[in-house]
Structure formats: C-alpha cells, structure tokens
Amino acid sequence: MVGNSYVTSIQAYNEELYVWFALKDLVSVYDMTGTLRRSWKHCCQSKDYNKLRVVSDKVVVSSAQDQALTVYDLQGQPVKQIKCPNISNTGGYKAMAVCGDDSVIVSNYNTSSVFRVNIDSGEVMWTSKHVQYPQGVVCYKNRYVLVTNCNPDTRIWILDADTGKWLF
C-alpha cells in the first residue's frame, strides 16, 4: 500500500479494500494481498472522518465543496452527484455508514444533522437534528442508526433507520 500517507477512509468490499487518501485526493483499490488494482482522483475540501462507503457496487464519497455525495462505479467512473444541502461546504467532520442495499447515513458536525440518502433515487429520505455536533455513525441490522457526538461524556444516540426518529 501507499506508505507515508493519511488514510481518511477504508472499507472492505468483495475481497477488495477501498481506501481514500484525502490529502492526495485519491481513491485506491487494493486486493487482499495489498496489490494496487486501480485508483482515481476525488477532490474534497474536507479531509476529516470516514467519508467513503461502498454500497451495492457503488462507491460513495462526500464532496463538501459541491454539497453533494459523488457516486462512482467500482472501476472509478463517475455515475452521478447527489445534492445534499445538509453537507456543509465549510469543511468539518462528516461520517458515513452503509444502511441497507441502497442507502447511506451521513452525519455532519457543522450542520448538526444526520440524514439518510437513497443512492439509487438520490432522495434524502430523512434528516434528524436530534444529535448536536454528530461525529461517528454506524447502522446496526439496517434497523438502528447509532450516533456519537463531541461530548465529554461518552454517549450514543439511537435513531430509527427508517424514519430518523430518536428512539433512546
């Protein structure tokens, strides 16, 4: 793998590792032995947190400067951009998680929002403002969205994956 580089995001998918080197504006794909298979450029002003996810043979990367999610095929060819007003163009922390077969959950620290986006339709399915300054996010069993935030006390908010409503 590329040495001496800042890895912003990594995900295993179909026996390959998808790695985003945000400081180099580069998405690289490796096999499980570490051999580079392919790579492509993806520019983004915001360099923090995990903002690359692979869902249903599509690579989704945030594009803060465009306030969008950029969707690529597995070979790195651009498929579309999905405009998301909740992705601030001022940088800041964002995180992303796969949810189901067709969507991602995005948290945005700057806008204090968590939202679900259908990658196929481009629809923002819901937006939640329950968590102030959200950071880490994960989808559990395609039913729950667990969100952490910037807080001196460790706390996890649990949202309904279908509606974004705060459960507990």
JSON list of C-alpha atoms in Angstrom, two decimals, residues 11-165:
[
{"chain": "A", "resi": 11, "resn": "GLN", "atom": "CA", "xyz": [-13.77, -0.25, 3.54]},
{"chain": "A", "resi": 12, "resn": "ALA", "atom": "CA", "xyz": [-13.54, -3.91, 2.57]},
{"chain": "A", "resi": 13, "resn": "TYR", "atom": "CA", "xyz": [-15.94, -4.93, -0.19]},
{"chain": "A", "resi": 14, "resn": "ASN", "atom": "CA", "xyz": [-15.97, -8.03, -2.41]},
{"chain": "A", "resi": 15, "resn": "GLU", "atom": "CA", "xyz": [-12.45, -9.11, -1.41]},
{"chain": "A", "resi": 16, "resn": "GLU", "atom": "CA", "xyz": [-11.01, -5.67, -2.10]},
{"chain": "A", "resi": 17, "resn": "LEU", "atom": "CA", "xyz": [-10.02, -2.73, 0.09]},
{"chain": "A", "resi": 18, "resn": "TYR", "atom": "CA", "xyz": [-11.28, 0.72, -0.92]},
{"chain": "A", "resi": 19, "resn": "VAL", "atom": "CA", "xyz": [-9.02, 3.40, 0.55]},
{"chain": "A", "resi": 20, "resn": "TRP", "atom": "CA", "xyz": [-9.40, 7.16, 0.37]},
{"chain": "A", "resi": 21, "resn": "PHE", "atom": "CA", "xyz": [-6.21, 9.18, 0.74]},
{"chain": "A", "resi": 22, "resn": "ALA", "atom": "CA", "xyz": [-7.94, 12.54, 1.17]},
{"chain": "A", "resi": 23, "resn": "LEU", "atom": "CA", "xyz": [-4.76, 14.61, 1.35]},
{"chain": "A", "resi": 24, "resn": "LYS", "atom": "CA", "xyz": [-3.79, 13.17, -2.03]},
{"chain": "A", "resi": 25, "resn": "ASP", "atom": "CA", "xyz": [-7.38, 13.42, -3.39]},
{"chain": "A", "resi": 26, "resn": "LEU", "atom": "CA", "xyz": [-7.08, 9.75, -4.34]},
{"chain": "A", "resi": 27, "resn": "VAL", "atom": "CA", "xyz": [-9.31, 6.68, -4.04]},
{"chain": "A", "resi": 28, "resn": "SER", "atom": "CA", "xyz": [-7.28, 3.47, -4.37]},
{"chain": "A", "resi": 29, "resn": "VAL", "atom": "CA", "xyz": [-8.49, -0.11, -4.57]},
{"chain": "A", "resi": 30, "resn": "TYR", "atom": "CA", "xyz": [-6.28, -2.99, -3.40]},
{"chain": "A", "resi": 31, "resn": "ASP", "atom": "CA", "xyz": [-6.72, -6.73, -3.39]},
{"chain": "A", "resi": 32, "resn": "MET", "atom": "CA", "xyz": [-6.34, -8.51, -0.06]},
{"chain": "A", "resi": 33, "resn": "THR", "atom": "CA", "xyz": [-2.61, -9.06, -0.64]},
{"chain": "A", "resi": 34, "resn": "GLY", "atom": "CA", "xyz": [-2.05, -5.28, -0.85]},
{"chain": "A", "resi": 35, "resn": "THR", "atom": "CA", "xyz": [-1.62, -5.10, -4.62]},
{"chain": "A", "resi": 36, "resn": "LEU", "atom": "CA", "xyz": [-2.99, -1.91, -6.15]},
{"chain": "A", "resi": 37, "resn": "ARG", "atom": "CA", "xyz": [-5.76, -2.75, -8.64]},
{"chain": "A", "resi": 38, "resn": "ARG", "atom": "CA", "xyz": [-6.95, 0.71, -9.66]},
{"chain": "A", "resi": 39, "resn": "SER", "atom": "CA", "xyz": [-7.24, 4.27, -8.43]},
{"chain": "A", "resi": 40, "resn": "TRP", "atom": "CA", "xyz": [-8.89, 7.56, -9.33]},
{"chain": "A", "resi": 41, "resn": "LYS", "atom": "CA", "xyz": [-8.91, 11.19, -8.26]},
{"chain": "A", "resi": 42, "resn": "HIS", "atom": "CA", "xyz": [-11.61, 12.57, -5.99]},
{"chain": "A", "resi": 43, "resn": "CYS", "atom": "CA", "xyz": [-11.14, 16.12, -4.70]},
{"chain": "A", "resi": 44, "resn": "CYS", "atom": "CA", "xyz": [-12.73, 17.28, -1.48]},
{"chain": "A", "resi": 45, "resn": "GLN", "atom": "CA", "xyz": [-12.06, 20.29, 0.72]},
{"chain": "A", "resi": 46, "resn": "SER", "atom": "CA", "xyz": [-12.98, 18.45, 3.92]},
{"chain": "A", "resi": 47, "resn": "LYS", "atom": "CA", "xyz": [-10.34, 15.88, 4.83]},
{"chain": "A", "resi": 48, "resn": "ASP", "atom": "CA", "xyz": [-11.64, 14.55, 8.15]},
{"chain": "A", "resi": 49, "resn": "TYR", "atom": "CA", "xyz": [-13.51, 11.37, 9.13]},
{"chain": "A", "resi": 50, "resn": "ASN", "atom": "CA", "xyz": [-14.76, 8.41, 7.12]},
{"chain": "A", "resi": 51, "resn": "LYS", "atom": "CA", "xyz": [-16.48, 9.69, 4.04]},
{"chain": "A", "resi": 52, "resn": "LEU", "atom": "CA", "xyz": [-16.14, 6.79, 1.61]},
{"chain": "A", "resi": 53, "resn": "ARG", "atom": "CA", "xyz": [-18.52, 3.86, 1.63]},
{"chain": "A", "resi": 54, "resn": "VAL", "atom": "CA", "xyz": [-19.31, 1.10, -0.85]},
{"chain": "A", "resi": 55, "resn": "VAL", "atom": "CA", "xyz": [-22.93, 0.02, -1.22]},
{"chain": "A", "resi": 56, "resn": "SER", "atom": "CA", "xyz": [-24.44, -2.22, -3.91]},
{"chain": "A", "resi": 57, "resn": "ASP", "atom": "CA", "xyz": [-21.45, -1.98, -6.25]},
{"chain": "A", "resi": 58, "resn": "LYS", "atom": "CA", "xyz": [-21.27, 1.80, -5.95]},
{"chain": "A", "resi": 59, "resn": "VAL", "atom": "CA", "xyz": [-18.55, 3.85, -4.24]},
{"chain": "A", "resi": 60, "resn": "VAL", "atom": "CA", "xyz": [-19.97, 6.88, -2.42]},
{"chain": "A", "resi": 61, "resn": "VAL", "atom": "CA", "xyz": [-17.68, 9.74, -1.39]},
{"chain": "A", "resi": 62, "resn": "SER", "atom": "CA", "xyz": [-18.66, 13.08, 0.11]},
{"chain": "A", "resi": 63, "resn": "SER", "atom": "CA", "xyz": [-17.92, 16.23, -1.86]},
{"chain": "A", "resi": 64, "resn": "ALA", "atom": "CA", "xyz": [-18.21, 19.11, 0.60]},
{"chain": "A", "resi": 65, "resn": "GLN", "atom": "CA", "xyz": [-17.32, 21.79, -1.91]},
{"chain": "A", "resi": 66, "resn": "ASP", "atom": "CA", "xyz": [-20.31, 20.71, -4.04]},
{"chain": "A", "resi": 67, "resn": "GLN", "atom": "CA", "xyz": [-22.55, 19.96, -1.03]},
{"chain": "A", "resi": 68, "resn": "ALA", "atom": "CA", "xyz": [-23.08, 16.54, -2.57]},
{"chain": "A", "resi": 69, "resn": "LEU", "atom": "CA", "xyz": [-22.29, 12.86, -2.50]},
{"chain": "A", "resi": 70, "resn": "THR", "atom": "CA", "xyz": [-20.37, 11.67, -5.55]},
{"chain": "A", "resi": 71, "resn": "VAL", "atom": "CA", "xyz": [-21.23, 8.15, -6.70]},
{"chain": "A", "resi": 72, "resn": "TYR", "atom": "CA", "xyz": [-18.74, 6.09, -8.72]},
{"chain": "A", "resi": 73, "resn": "ASP", "atom": "CA", "xyz": [-18.95, 2.60, -10.17]},
{"chain": "A", "resi": 74, "resn": "LEU", "atom": "CA", "xyz": [-16.45, 0.07, -8.81]},
{"chain": "A", "resi": 75, "resn": "GLN", "atom": "CA", "xyz": [-13.98, 0.96, -11.57]},
{"chain": "A", "resi": 76, "resn": "GLY", "atom": "CA", "xyz": [-13.95, 4.64, -10.58]},
{"chain": "A", "resi": 77, "resn": "GLN", "atom": "CA", "xyz": [-16.16, 6.02, -13.32]},
{"chain": "A", "resi": 78, "resn": "PRO", "atom": "CA", "xyz": [-18.48, 8.79, -12.10]},
{"chain": "A", "resi": 79, "resn": "VAL", "atom": "CA", "xyz": [-22.14, 7.76, -12.06]},
{"chain": "A", "resi": 80, "resn": "LYS", "atom": "CA", "xyz": [-23.81, 10.82, -10.50]},
{"chain": "A", "resi": 81, "resn": "GLN", "atom": "CA", "xyz": [-23.72, 13.52, -7.90]},
{"chain": "A", "resi": 82, "resn": "ILE", "atom": "CA", "xyz": [-26.47, 13.69, -5.30]},
{"chain": "A", "resi": 83, "resn": "LYS", "atom": "CA", "xyz": [-27.02, 17.18, -3.92]},
{"chain": "A", "resi": 84, "resn": "CYS", "atom": "CA", "xyz": [-27.39, 17.22, -0.13]},
{"chain": "A", "resi": 85, "resn": "PRO", "atom": "CA", "xyz": [-27.93, 20.64, 1.43]},
{"chain": "A", "resi": 86, "resn": "ASN", "atom": "CA", "xyz": [-27.01, 19.19, 4.84]},
{"chain": "A", "resi": 87, "resn": "ILE", "atom": "CA", "xyz": [-23.43, 18.65, 3.69]},
{"chain": "A", "resi": 88, "resn": "SER", "atom": "CA", "xyz": [-21.85, 21.98, 4.56]},
{"chain": "A", "resi": 89, "resn": "ASN", "atom": "CA", "xyz": [-19.28, 23.35, 2.18]},
{"chain": "A", "resi": 90, "resn": "THR", "atom": "CA", "xyz": [-17.23, 24.77, 5.05]},
{"chain": "A", "resi": 91, "resn": "GLY", "atom": "CA", "xyz": [-15.37, 21.54, 5.78]},
{"chain": "A", "resi": 92, "resn": "GLY", "atom": "CA", "xyz": [-15.68, 19.97, 9.18]},
{"chain": "A", "resi": 93, "resn": "TYR", "atom": "CA", "xyz": [-16.26, 16.45, 10.30]},
{"chain": "A", "resi": 94, "resn": "LYS", "atom": "CA", "xyz": [-18.52, 14.12, 8.37]},
{"chain": "A", "resi": 95, "resn": "ALA", "atom": "CA", "xyz": [-19.03, 10.40, 8.76]},
{"chain": "A", "resi": 96, "resn": "MET", "atom": "CA", "xyz": [-20.89, 7.88, 6.64]},
{"chain": "A", "resi": 97, "resn": "ALA", "atom": "CA", "xyz": [-22.32, 4.40, 7.11]},
{"chain": "A", "resi": 98, "resn": "VAL", "atom": "CA", "xyz": [-23.97, 1.91, 4.77]},
{"chain": "A", "resi": 99, "resn": "CYS", "atom": "CA", "xyz": [-27.64, 1.28, 5.53]},
{"chain": "A", "resi": 100, "resn": "GLY", "atom": "CA", "xyz": [-29.44, -1.47, 3.65]},
{"chain": "A", "resi": 101, "resn": "ASP", "atom": "CA", "xyz": [-28.80, -2.25, -0.01]},
{"chain": "A", "resi": 102, "resn": "ASP", "atom": "CA", "xyz": [-29.37, 1.20, -1.41]},
{"chain": "A", "resi": 103, "resn": "SER", "atom": "CA", "xyz": [-28.56, 3.98, 1.03]},
{"chain": "A", "resi": 104, "resn": "VAL", "atom": "CA", "xyz": [-26.03, 5.65, 3.28]},
{"chain": "A", "resi": 105, "resn": "ILE", "atom": "CA", "xyz": [-26.36, 7.52, 6.54]},
{"chain": "A", "resi": 106, "resn": "VAL", "atom": "CA", "xyz": [-24.33, 10.74, 6.74]},
{"chain": "A", "resi": 107, "resn": "SER", "atom": "CA", "xyz": [-23.51, 12.74, 9.87]},
{"chain": "A", "resi": 108, "resn": "ASN", "atom": "CA", "xyz": [-22.35, 16.32, 9.57]},
{"chain": "A", "resi": 109, "resn": "TYR", "atom": "CA", "xyz": [-20.79, 18.05, 12.55]},
{"chain": "A", "resi": 110, "resn": "ASN", "atom": "CA", "xyz": [-21.12, 21.59, 11.11]},
{"chain": "A", "resi": 111, "resn": "THR", "atom": "CA", "xyz": [-24.86, 21.39, 10.41]},
{"chain": "A", "resi": 112, "resn": "SER", "atom": "CA", "xyz": [-25.67, 19.22, 13.47]},
{"chain": "A", "resi": 113, "resn": "SER", "atom": "CA", "xyz": [-27.56, 16.84, 11.22]},
{"chain": "A", "resi": 114, "resn": "VAL", "atom": "CA", "xyz": [-27.75, 13.14, 10.45]},
{"chain": "A", "resi": 115, "resn": "PHE", "atom": "CA", "xyz": [-29.53, 12.09, 7.27]},
{"chain": "A", "resi": 116, "resn": "ARG", "atom": "CA", "xyz": [-30.23, 9.06, 5.10]},
{"chain": "A", "resi": 117, "resn": "VAL", "atom": "CA", "xyz": [-29.77, 9.21, 1.33]},
{"chain": "A", "resi": 118, "resn": "ASN", "atom": "CA", "xyz": [-31.04, 6.67, -1.19]},
{"chain": "A", "resi": 119, "resn": "ILE", "atom": "CA", "xyz": [-28.14, 6.22, -3.63]},
{"chain": "A", "resi": 120, "resn": "ASP", "atom": "CA", "xyz": [-30.36, 4.93, -6.46]},
{"chain": "A", "resi": 121, "resn": "SER", "atom": "CA", "xyz": [-33.03, 7.64, -6.41]},
{"chain": "A", "resi": 122, "resn": "GLY", "atom": "CA", "xyz": [-30.92, 10.46, -4.94]},
{"chain": "A", "resi": 123, "resn": "GLU", "atom": "CA", "xyz": [-33.66, 11.14, -2.40]},
{"chain": "A", "resi": 124, "resn": "VAL", "atom": "CA", "xyz": [-32.82, 12.39, 1.08]},
{"chain": "A", "resi": 125, "resn": "MET", "atom": "CA", "xyz": [-35.14, 10.02, 2.95]},
{"chain": "A", "resi": 126, "resn": "TRP", "atom": "CA", "xyz": [-34.98, 11.78, 6.32]},
{"chain": "A", "resi": 127, "resn": "THR", "atom": "CA", "xyz": [-32.98, 14.32, 8.28]},
{"chain": "A", "resi": 128, "resn": "SER", "atom": "CA", "xyz": [-32.52, 14.27, 12.04]},
{"chain": "A", "resi": 129, "resn": "LYS", "atom": "CA", "xyz": [-31.39, 17.18, 14.21]},
{"chain": "A", "resi": 130, "resn": "HIS", "atom": "CA", "xyz": [-31.55, 15.17, 17.47]},
{"chain": "A", "resi": 131, "resn": "VAL", "atom": "CA", "xyz": [-27.79, 14.97, 17.93]},
{"chain": "A", "resi": 132, "resn": "GLN", "atom": "CA", "xyz": [-25.86, 18.20, 18.35]},
{"chain": "A", "resi": 133, "resn": "TYR", "atom": "CA", "xyz": [-22.43, 18.06, 16.66]},
{"chain": "A", "resi": 134, "resn": "PRO", "atom": "CA", "xyz": [-22.67, 14.43, 15.47]},
{"chain": "A", "resi": 135, "resn": "GLN", "atom": "CA", "xyz": [-19.49, 12.60, 14.63]},
{"chain": "A", "resi": 136, "resn": "GLY", "atom": "CA", "xyz": [-19.30, 8.80, 14.37]},
{"chain": "A", "resi": 137, "resn": "VAL", "atom": "CA", "xyz": [-22.21, 6.92, 12.82]},
{"chain": "A", "resi": 138, "resn": "VAL", "atom": "CA", "xyz": [-22.99, 3.26, 12.16]},
{"chain": "A", "resi": 139, "resn": "CYS", "atom": "CA", "xyz": [-26.07, 1.35, 11.03]},
{"chain": "A", "resi": 140, "resn": "TYR", "atom": "CA", "xyz": [-26.94, -1.74, 13.04]},
{"chain": "A", "resi": 141, "resn": "LYS", "atom": "CA", "xyz": [-29.03, -4.54, 11.47]},
{"chain": "A", "resi": 142, "resn": "ASN", "atom": "CA", "xyz": [-30.46, -2.00, 9.00]},
{"chain": "A", "resi": 143, "resn": "ARG", "atom": "CA", "xyz": [-32.85, -1.02, 11.78]},
{"chain": "A", "resi": 144, "resn": "TYR", "atom": "CA", "xyz": [-30.93, 1.32, 14.06]},
{"chain": "A", "resi": 145, "resn": "VAL", "atom": "CA", "xyz": [-28.56, 4.22, 13.47]},
{"chain": "A", "resi": 146, "resn": "LEU", "atom": "CA", "xyz": [-26.09, 4.74, 16.31]},
{"chain": "A", "resi": 147, "resn": "VAL", "atom": "CA", "xyz": [-24.56, 8.21, 16.53]},
{"chain": "A", "resi": 148, "resn": "THR", "atom": "CA", "xyz": [-21.88, 9.68, 18.77]},
{"chain": "A", "resi": 149, "resn": "ASN", "atom": "CA", "xyz": [-21.01, 13.33, 19.16]},
{"chain": "A", "resi": 150, "resn": "CYS", "atom": "CA", "xyz": [-18.47, 15.75, 20.56]},
{"chain": "A", "resi": 151, "resn": "ASN", "atom": "CA", "xyz": [-19.23, 15.37, 24.26]},
{"chain": "A", "resi": 152, "resn": "PRO", "atom": "CA", "xyz": [-17.03, 14.96, 27.34]},
{"chain": "A", "resi": 153, "resn": "ASP", "atom": "CA", "xyz": [-19.33, 12.11, 28.42]},
{"chain": "A", "resi": 154, "resn": "THR", "atom": "CA", "xyz": [-19.45, 9.15, 26.10]},
{"chain": "A", "resi": 155, "resn": "ARG", "atom": "CA", "xyz": [-22.96, 8.96, 24.74]},
{"chain": "A", "resi": 156, "resn": "ILE", "atom": "CA", "xyz": [-24.66, 7.12, 21.90]},
{"chain": "A", "resi": 157, "resn": "TRP", "atom": "CA", "xyz": [-27.95, 8.24, 20.39]},
{"chain": "A", "resi": 158, "resn": "ILE", "atom": "CA", "xyz": [-30.07, 5.60, 18.71]},
{"chain": "A", "resi": 159, "resn": "LEU", "atom": "CA", "xyz": [-32.23, 6.63, 15.75]},
{"chain": "A", "resi": 160, "resn": "ASP", "atom": "CA", "xyz": [-34.75, 4.60, 13.77]},
{"chain": "A", "resi": 161, "resn": "ALA", "atom": "CA", "xyz": [-33.09, 3.75, 10.42]},
{"chain": "A", "resi": 162, "resn": "ASP", "atom": "CA", "xyz": [-36.39, 4.09, 8.52]},
{"chain": "A", "resi": 163, "resn": "THR", "atom": "CA", "xyz": [-37.54, 7.43, 9.96]},
{"chain": "A", "resi": 164, "resn": "GLY", "atom": "CA", "xyz": [-34.59, 9.09, 11.68]},
{"chain": "A", "resi": 165, "resn": "LYS", "atom": "CA", "xyz": [-36.65, 9.50, 14.84]}
]
